[in-house]
Coordinates of C-alpha atoms in Angstrom, one line a residue:
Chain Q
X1 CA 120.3 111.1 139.4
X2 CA 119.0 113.0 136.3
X3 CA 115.9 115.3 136.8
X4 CA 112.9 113.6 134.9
X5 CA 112.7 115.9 131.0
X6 CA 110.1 118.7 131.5
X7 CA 108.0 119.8 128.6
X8 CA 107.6 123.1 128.1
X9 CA 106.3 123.3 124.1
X10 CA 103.9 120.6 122.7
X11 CA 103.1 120.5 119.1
X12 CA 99.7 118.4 119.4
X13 CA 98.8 117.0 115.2
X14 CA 100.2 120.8 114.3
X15 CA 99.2 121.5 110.9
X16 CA 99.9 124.6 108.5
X17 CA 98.5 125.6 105.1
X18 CA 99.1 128.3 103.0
X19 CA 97.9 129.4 99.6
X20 CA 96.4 126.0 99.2
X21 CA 99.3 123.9 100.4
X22 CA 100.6 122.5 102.6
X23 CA 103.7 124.0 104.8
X24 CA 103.5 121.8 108.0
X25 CA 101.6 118.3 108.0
X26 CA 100.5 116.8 111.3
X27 CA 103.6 117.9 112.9
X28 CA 103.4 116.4 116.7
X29 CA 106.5 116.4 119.3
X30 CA 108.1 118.3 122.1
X31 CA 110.3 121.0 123.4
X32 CA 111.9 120.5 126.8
X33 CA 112.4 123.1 129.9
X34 CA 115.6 124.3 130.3
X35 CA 117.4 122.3 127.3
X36 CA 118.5 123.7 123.4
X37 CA 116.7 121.6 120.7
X38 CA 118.0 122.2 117.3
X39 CA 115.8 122.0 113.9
X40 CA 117.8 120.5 111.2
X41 CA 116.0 120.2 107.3
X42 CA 116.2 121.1 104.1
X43 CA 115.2 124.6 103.1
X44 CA 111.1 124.3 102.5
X45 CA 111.1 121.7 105.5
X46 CA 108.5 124.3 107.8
X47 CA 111.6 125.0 110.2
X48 CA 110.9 128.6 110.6
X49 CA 106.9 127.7 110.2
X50 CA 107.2 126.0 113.9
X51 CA 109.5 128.9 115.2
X52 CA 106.9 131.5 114.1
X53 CA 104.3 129.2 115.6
X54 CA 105.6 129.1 118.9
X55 CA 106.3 133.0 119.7
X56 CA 102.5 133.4 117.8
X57 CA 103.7 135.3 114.4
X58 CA 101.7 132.6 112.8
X59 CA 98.9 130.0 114.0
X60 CA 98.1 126.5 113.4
X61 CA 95.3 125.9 110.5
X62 CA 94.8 122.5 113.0
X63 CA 96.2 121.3 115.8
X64 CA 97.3 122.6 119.3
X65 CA 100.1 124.0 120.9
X66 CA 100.9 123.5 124.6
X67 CA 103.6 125.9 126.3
X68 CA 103.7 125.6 130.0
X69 CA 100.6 123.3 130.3
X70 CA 98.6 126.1 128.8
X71 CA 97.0 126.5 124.9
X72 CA 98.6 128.9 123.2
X73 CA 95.2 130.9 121.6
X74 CA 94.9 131.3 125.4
X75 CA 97.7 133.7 125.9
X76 CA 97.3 137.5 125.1
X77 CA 99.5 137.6 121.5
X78 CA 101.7 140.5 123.7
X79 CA 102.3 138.3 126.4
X80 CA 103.1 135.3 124.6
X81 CA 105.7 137.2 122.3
X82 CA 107.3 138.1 125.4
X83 CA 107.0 134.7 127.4
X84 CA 108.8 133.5 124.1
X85 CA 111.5 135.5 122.5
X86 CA 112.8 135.2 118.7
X87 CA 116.1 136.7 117.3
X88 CA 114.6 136.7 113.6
X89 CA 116.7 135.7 111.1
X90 CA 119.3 138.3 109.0
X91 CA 119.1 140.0 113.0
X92 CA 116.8 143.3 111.5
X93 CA 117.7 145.9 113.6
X94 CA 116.0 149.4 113.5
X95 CA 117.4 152.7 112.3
X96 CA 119.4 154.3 115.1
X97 CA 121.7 153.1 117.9
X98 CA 122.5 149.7 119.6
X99 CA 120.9 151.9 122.5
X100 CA 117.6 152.3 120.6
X101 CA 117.5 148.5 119.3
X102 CA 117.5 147.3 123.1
X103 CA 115.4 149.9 124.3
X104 CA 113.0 148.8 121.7
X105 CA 111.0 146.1 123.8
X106 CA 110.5 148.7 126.7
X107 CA 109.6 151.5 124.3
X108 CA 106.8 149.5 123.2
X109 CA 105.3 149.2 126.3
X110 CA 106.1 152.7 127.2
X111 CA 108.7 152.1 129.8
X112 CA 112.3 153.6 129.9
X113 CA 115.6 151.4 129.8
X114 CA 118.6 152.9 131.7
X115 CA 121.8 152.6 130.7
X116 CA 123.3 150.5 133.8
X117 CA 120.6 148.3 132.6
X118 CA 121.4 148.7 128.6
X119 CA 125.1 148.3 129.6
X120 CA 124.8 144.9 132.0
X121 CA 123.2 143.7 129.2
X122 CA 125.4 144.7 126.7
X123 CA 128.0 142.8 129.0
X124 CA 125.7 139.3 128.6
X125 CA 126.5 139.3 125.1
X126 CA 129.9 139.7 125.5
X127 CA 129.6 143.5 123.8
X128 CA 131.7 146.2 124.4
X129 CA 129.8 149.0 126.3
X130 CA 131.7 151.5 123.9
X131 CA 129.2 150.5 121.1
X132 CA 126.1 151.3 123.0
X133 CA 126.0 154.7 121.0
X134 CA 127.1 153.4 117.9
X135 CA 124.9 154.1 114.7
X136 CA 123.5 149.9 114.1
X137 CA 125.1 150.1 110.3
X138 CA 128.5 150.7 111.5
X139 CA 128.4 146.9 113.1
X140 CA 129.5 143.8 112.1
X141 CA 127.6 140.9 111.4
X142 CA 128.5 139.1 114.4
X143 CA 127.8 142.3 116.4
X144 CA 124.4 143.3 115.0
X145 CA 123.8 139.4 115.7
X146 CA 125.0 140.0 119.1
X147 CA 122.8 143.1 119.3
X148 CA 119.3 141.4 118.2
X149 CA 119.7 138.1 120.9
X150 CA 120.4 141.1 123.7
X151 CA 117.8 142.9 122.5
X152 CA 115.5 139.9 122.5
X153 CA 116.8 139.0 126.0
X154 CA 115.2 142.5 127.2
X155 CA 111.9 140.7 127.5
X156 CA 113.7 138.0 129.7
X157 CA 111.8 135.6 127.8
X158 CA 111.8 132.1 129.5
X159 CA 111.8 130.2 126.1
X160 CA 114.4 131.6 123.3
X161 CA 113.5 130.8 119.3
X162 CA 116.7 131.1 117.4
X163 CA 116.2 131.3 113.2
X164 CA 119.8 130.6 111.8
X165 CA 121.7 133.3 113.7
X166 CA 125.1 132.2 112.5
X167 CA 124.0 131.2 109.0
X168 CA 125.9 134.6 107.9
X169 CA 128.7 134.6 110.1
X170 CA 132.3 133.3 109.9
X171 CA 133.4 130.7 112.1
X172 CA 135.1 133.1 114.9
X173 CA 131.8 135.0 115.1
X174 CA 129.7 131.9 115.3
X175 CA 131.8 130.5 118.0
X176 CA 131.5 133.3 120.0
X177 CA 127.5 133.1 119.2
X178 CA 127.5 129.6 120.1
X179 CA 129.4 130.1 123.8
X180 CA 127.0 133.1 124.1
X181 CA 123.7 131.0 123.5
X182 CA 125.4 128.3 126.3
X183 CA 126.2 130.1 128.7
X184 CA 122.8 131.9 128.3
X185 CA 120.8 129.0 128.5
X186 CA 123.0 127.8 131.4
X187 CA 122.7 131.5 133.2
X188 CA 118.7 132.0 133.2
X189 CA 117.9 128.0 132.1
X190 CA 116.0 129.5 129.1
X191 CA 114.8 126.9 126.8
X192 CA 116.1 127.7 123.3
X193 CA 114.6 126.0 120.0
X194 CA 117.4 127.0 117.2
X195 CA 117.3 126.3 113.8
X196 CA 120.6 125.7 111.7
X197 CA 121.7 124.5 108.6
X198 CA 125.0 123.2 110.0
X199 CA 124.7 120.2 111.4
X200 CA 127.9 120.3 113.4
X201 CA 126.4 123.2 115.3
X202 CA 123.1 121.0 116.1
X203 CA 125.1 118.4 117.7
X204 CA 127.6 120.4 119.5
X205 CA 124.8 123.0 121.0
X206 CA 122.3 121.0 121.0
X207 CA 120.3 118.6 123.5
X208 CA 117.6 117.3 121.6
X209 CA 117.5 117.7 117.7
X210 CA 114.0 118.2 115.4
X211 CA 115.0 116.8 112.2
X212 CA 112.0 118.3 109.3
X213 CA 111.7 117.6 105.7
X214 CA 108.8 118.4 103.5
X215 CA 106.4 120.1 106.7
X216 CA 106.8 116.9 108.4
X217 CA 108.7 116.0 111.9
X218 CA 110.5 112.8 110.7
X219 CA 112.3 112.1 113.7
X220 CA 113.0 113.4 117.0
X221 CA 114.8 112.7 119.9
X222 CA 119.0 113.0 121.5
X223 CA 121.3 115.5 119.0
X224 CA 123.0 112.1 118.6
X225 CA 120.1 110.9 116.5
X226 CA 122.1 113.0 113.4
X227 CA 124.9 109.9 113.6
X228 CA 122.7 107.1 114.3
X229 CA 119.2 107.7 112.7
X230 CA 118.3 104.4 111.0
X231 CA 115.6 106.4 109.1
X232 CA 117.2 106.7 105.4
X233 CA 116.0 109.7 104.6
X234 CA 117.9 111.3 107.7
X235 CA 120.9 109.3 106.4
X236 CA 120.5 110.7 102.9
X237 CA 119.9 114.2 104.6
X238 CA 123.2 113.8 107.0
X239 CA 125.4 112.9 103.9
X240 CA 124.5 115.9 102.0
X241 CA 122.4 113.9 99.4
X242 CA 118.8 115.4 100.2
Chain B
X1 CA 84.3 181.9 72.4
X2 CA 82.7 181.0 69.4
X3 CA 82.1 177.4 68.5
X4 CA 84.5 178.6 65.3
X5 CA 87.1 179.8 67.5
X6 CA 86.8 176.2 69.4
X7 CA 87.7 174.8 66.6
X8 CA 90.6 176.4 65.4
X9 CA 92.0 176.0 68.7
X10 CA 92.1 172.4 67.0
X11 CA 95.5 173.4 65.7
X12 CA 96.8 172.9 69.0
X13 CA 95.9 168.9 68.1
X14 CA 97.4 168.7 64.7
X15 CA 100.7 170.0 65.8
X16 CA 101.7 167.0 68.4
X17 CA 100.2 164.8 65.7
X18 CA 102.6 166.3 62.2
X19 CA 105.1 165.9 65.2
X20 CA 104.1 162.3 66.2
X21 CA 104.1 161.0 62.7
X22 CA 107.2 162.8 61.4
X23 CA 109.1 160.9 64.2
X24 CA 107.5 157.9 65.0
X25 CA 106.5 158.5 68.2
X26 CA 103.5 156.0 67.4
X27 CA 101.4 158.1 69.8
X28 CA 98.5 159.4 66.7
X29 CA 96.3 157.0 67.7
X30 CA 96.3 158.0 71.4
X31 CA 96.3 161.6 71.1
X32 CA 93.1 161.3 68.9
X33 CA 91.6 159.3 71.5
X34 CA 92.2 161.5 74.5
X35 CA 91.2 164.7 72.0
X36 CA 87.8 163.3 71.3
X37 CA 87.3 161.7 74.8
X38 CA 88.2 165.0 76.3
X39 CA 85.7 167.0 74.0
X40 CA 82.7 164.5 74.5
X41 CA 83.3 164.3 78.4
X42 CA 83.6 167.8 78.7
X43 CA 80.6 169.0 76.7
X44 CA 78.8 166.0 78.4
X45 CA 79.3 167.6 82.0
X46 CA 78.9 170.9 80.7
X47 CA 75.2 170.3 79.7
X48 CA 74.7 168.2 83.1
X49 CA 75.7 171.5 85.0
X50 CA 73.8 173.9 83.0
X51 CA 70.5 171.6 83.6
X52 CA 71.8 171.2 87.2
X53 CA 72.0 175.2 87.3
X54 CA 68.9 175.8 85.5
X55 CA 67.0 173.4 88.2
X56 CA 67.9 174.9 91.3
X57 CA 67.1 171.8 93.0
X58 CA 69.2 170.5 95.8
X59 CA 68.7 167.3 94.8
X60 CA 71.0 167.3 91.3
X61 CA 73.5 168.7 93.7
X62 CA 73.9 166.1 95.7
X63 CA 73.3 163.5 93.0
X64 CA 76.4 164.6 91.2
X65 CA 78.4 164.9 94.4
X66 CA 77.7 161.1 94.4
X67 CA 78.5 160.9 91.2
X68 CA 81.9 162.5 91.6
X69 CA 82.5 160.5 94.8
X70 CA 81.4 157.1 93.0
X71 CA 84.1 158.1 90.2
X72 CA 87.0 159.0 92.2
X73 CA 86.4 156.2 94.6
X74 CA 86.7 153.3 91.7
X75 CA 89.7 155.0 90.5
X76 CA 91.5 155.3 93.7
X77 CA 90.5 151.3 95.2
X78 CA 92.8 150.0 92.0
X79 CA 95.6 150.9 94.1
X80 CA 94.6 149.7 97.3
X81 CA 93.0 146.2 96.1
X82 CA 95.0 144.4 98.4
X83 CA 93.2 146.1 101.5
X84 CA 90.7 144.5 102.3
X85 CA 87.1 146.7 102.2
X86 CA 89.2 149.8 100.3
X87 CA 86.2 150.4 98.7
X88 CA 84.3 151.4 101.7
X89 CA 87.3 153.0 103.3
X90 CA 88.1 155.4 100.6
X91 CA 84.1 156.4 99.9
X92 CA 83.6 157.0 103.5
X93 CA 86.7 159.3 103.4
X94 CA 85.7 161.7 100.5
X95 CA 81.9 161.7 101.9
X96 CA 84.0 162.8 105.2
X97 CA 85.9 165.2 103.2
X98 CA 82.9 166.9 101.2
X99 CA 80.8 167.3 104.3
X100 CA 83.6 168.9 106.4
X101 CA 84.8 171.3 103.6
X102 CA 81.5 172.3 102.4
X103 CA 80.3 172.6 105.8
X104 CA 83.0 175.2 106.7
X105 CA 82.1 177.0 103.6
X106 CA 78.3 177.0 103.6
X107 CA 78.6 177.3 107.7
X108 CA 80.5 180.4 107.9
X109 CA 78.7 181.8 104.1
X110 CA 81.6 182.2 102.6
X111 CA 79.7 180.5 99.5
X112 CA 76.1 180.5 99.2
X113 CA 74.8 176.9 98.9
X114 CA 74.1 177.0 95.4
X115 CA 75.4 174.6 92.6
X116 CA 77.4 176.9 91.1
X117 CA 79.3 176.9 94.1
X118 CA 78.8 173.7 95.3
X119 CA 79.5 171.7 92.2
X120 CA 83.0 173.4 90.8
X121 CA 84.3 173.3 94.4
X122 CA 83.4 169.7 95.1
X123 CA 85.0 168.6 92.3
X124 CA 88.5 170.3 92.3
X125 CA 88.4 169.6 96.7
X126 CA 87.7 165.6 95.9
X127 CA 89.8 165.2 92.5
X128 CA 92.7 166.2 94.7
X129 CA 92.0 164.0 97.1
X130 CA 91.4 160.9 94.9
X131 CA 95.1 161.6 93.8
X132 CA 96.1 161.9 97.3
X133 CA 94.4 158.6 98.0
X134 CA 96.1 157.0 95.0
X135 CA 99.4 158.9 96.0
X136 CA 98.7 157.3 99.5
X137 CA 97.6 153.7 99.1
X138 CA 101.2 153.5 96.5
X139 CA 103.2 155.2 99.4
X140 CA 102.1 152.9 102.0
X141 CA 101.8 149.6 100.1
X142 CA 105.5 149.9 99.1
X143 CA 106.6 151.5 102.6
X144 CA 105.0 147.9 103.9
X145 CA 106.7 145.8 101.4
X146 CA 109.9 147.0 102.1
X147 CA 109.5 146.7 105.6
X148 CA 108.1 143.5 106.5
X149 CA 110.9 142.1 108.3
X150 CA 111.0 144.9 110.7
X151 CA 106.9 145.2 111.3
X152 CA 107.4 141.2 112.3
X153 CA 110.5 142.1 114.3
X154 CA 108.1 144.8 116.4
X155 CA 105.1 142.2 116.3
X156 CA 107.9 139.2 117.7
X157 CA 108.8 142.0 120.6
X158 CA 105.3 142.6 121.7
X159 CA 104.5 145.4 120.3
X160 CA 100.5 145.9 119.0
X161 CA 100.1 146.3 115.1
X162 CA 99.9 150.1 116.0
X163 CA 102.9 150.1 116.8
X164 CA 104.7 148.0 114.0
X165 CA 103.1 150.1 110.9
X166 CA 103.3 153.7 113.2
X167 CA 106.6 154.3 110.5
X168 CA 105.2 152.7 107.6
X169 CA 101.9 155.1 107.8
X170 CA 103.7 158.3 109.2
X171 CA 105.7 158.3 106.2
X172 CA 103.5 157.3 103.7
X173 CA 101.1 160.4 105.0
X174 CA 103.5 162.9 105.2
X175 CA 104.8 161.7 101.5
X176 CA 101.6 161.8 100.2
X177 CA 101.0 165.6 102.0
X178 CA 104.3 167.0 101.1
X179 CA 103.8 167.9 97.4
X180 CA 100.7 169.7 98.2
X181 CA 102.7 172.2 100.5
X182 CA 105.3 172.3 98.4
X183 CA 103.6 173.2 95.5
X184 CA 101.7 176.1 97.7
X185 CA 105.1 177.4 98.3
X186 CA 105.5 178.7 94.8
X187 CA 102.1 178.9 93.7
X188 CA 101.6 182.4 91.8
X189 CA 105.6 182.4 91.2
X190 CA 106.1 179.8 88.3
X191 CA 102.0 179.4 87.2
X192 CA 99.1 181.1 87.7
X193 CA 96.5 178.4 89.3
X194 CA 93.8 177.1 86.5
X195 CA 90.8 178.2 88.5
X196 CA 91.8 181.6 89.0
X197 CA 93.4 181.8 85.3
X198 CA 90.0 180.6 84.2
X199 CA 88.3 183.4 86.3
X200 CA 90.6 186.0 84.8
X201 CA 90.0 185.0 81.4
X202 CA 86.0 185.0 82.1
X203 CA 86.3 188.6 83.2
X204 CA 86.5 188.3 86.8
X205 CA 88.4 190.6 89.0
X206 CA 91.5 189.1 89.3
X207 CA 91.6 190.0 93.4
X208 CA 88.4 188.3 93.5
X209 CA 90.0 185.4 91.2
X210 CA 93.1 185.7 93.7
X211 CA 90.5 185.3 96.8
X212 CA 88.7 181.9 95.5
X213 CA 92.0 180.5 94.6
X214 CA 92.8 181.1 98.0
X215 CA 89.7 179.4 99.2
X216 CA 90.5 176.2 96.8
X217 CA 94.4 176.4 98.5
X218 CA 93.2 175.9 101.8
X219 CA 90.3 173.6 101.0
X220 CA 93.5 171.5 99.2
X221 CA 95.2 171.7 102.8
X222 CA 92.3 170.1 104.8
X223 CA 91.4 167.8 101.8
X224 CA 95.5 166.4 101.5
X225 CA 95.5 165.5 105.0
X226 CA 92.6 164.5 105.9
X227 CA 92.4 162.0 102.9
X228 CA 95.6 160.3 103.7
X229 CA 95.2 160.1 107.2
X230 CA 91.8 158.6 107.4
X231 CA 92.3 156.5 104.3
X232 CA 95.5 155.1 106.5
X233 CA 93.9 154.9 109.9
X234 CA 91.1 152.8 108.0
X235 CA 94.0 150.5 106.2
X236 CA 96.2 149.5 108.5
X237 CA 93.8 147.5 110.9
X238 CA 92.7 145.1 108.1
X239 CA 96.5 144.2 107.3
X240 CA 96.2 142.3 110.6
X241 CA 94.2 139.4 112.7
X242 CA 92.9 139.2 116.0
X243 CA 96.0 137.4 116.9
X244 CA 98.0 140.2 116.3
X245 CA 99.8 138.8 113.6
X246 CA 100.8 140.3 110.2
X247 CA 98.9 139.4 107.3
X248 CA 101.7 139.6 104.2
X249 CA 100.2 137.3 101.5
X250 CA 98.1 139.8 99.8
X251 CA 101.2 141.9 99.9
X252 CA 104.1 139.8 99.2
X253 CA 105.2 136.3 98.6
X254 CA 107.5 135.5 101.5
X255 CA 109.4 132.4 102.1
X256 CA 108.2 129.8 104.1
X257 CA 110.9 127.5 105.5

């Protein structure tokens, strides 16, 4: 029997504004515990306006947003960012070591991380513990990549926002990404909202697929939606004509 | 000097000028400009001081303290307009900055508070730190432009706003602080200080000369760190709500996907 779909983000009449206009408009759906939704759109659609939204970078200028039953304005902004993790875009990492990118999270709230614990978690992103010492600009794309999610995962967020990690990356790499996101969200049931251009990737990763144009939501629902949406703008979008 | 004198020194005018027009530098019209500015401002000030002087009254001091604060606080904002309250922040600074300086100086006597004193030392200690301020707010603003993506990153981790500018302001402090060490390194080696080379001409003693340049060094020290430090403590706050998050549209135009 399958387990009733918990929800763990809801986007209640979500609206965003700036510079007088409009970057999200009425914007109302769901995220669901334990599953990977992927955001699909054009670039301008608000994608990474609803992934800033959720881990608190930016708020609604109307609307409500739900995560675990509670509003969001009623979280602490540090507690929330770690409840909900990012791995930003372009993966900026700081100046230093792939030790001092994942220690980042604990330095910030003046705690120590050890390096059995920097290591094991080097090991969940499939990373070789050799590179834990290694200056950050002498890694690959698919390794600083790498480095960011683990760093991210340092916070053991229970929710996971991913902005086009692979969008850089060549196909081996974003293989390897995409096992690595799986077999996360299959190893600590971490909800993950990622956003991707490809649309292969939001079927094959994903559970439940956003699909945004213009700052709207135009439909949601099973990844499977991509092949069967009646909704001609989707179709247009699918077939590379929007 | 006599007022003949003054104006032979008017030579020193007319040779940039035969130069500009010979080669067409085109800069006549601008070298005119900041000659006669220069000569009404100066005599302009002049006159205030020697009324100020000749009244002995405490309260021209501290009108043209003001005045100098008010002037150096409108120049230095233009760089910081994008901070919200500048204004405010930089004037409270160089109020903070005069009272501390002259308060060790008048506290311990080392000057008597007269405006003679007052007046000349006030305006070298907050001129320097109106370019400080300027030297600052450009630091900082571009230290924060180029760094956006990592102040979110710290923001997205957790961390306070404290946290994600700590960088940003160190640097753009000790930038702003540097030259005015550096430049005490080799003071005396390269060129003699105005102020003292003004005393020297004027018949001072040139150890006494040598002892208020020290003074006006020191003062510099205080007035260099202090400036940018306060002037960045104030900033950084407003470049962020009470959600914690990063306020970037009155820096830069990001993308909004």
């Amino acid at each position: 029997m399958t387990q009733p779909l918990e929800v763990t983000i809801h986007f209640e009449h979500v609206h965003y504004e700036k510079n007088s206009s409009f970057i999200l408009k009425d914007v109302t759906g769901d995220f669901y515990k334990g599953k990977i939704t992927t955001i699909v759109g054009p670039s301008g659609a608000g994608k990474t306006t609803v992934l800033k939204m959720c881990n608190g970078l930016i708020s609604p200028t109307s609307g409500d947003i739900i995560i675990d039953g509670k509003n969001i304005n009623e979280f602490s902004p540090t507690s929330l960012r770690q409840y909900v993790g990012i791995a930003l875009q372009n993966a900026p990492l700081i100046r230093g070591t792939v030790y001092d990118n994942l220690a980042l999270p604990m330095t910030l709230q003046n705690k120590l991380l050890s390096e059995k614990k920097a290591i094991s978690t080097l090991e969940d992103v499939s990373l070789d513990m050799n590179i834990l010492y290694r200056d950050v600009h002498n890694l690959s794309g698919g390794q600083k990549q790498k480095v960011s999610i683990a760093r991210t995962l340092m916070n053991q967020p229970k929710i996971l926002l991913l902005d086009e990690i692979t969008s850089a990356l060549d196909p081996t790499s974003t293989n390897e990404i995409e096992q690595l996101i799986l077999s996360i969200n299959r190893k600590y049931n971490v909800t993950i909202i990622w956003i991707t251009h490809n649309l292969g990737q939001a079927k094959r990763v994903g559970d439940y697929t956003w699909v945004m144009m213009g700052g709207e939501l135009v439909e949601s629902g099973e990844s499977s939606l991509l092949d069967h949406s009646t909704n001609k703008r989707i179709q247009q979008f699918v077939e590379g004509k929007a | 000097m006599t007022y003949t004198s003054l104006a032979l020194t008017l030579a020193f005018v007319l040779i940039p000028l035969i130069l500009s027009k010979t080669l067409k530098l085109g800069l006549e019209k601008d070298t005119i400009i900041a000659t006669v500015r220069s000569v009404i401002q100066l005599f302009f000030v002049g006159y205030v001081l020697k009324f100020v002087f000749d009244s002995e009254s405490f309260f021209y001091i501290i009108l043209m303290v003001l005045l100098m604060i008010t002037v150096a606080t409108l120049n230095a904002r233009k760089k910081g307009k994008n901070i919200k309250g500048i204004t405010w922040k930089i004037a409270f600074t160089l109020i903070v900055i005069e009272i501390v300086t002259q308060g060790i100086l008048i506290g311990f006597q080392i000057i008597p508070p007269t405006a003679q004193y007052i007046i000349p030392i006030s305006g070298m200690l907050l001129g320097n730190s109106m370019v400080l301020s300027i030297l600052f707010l450009n630091r900082f603003t571009a230290e924060i432009e180029a760094n956006v993506e990592i102040i979110e990153l710290i923001l997205s981790l957790g961390g306070t706003p404290k946290q994600a500018i700590h960088n940003q302001l160190i640097n753009a402090i000790k930038t702003s602080v540097i030259p005015t060490i550096e430049s005490q390194k080799t003071i005396g080696l390269v060129q003699l200080p105005g102020m003292m080379s003004g005393q020297i001409i004027g018949g001072a003693d040139p150890v006494q000369a040598v002892q208020f340049q020290l003074l006006i060094l020191f003062g510099l020290l205080t007035t260099a760190t202090l400036s940018s430090i306060l002037i960045g403590f104030l900033s950084y706050p407003t470049l962020f709500n009470e959600r914690m998050q990063f306020i970037t549209h009155n820096l830069s135009q990001k993308n909004n996907d």
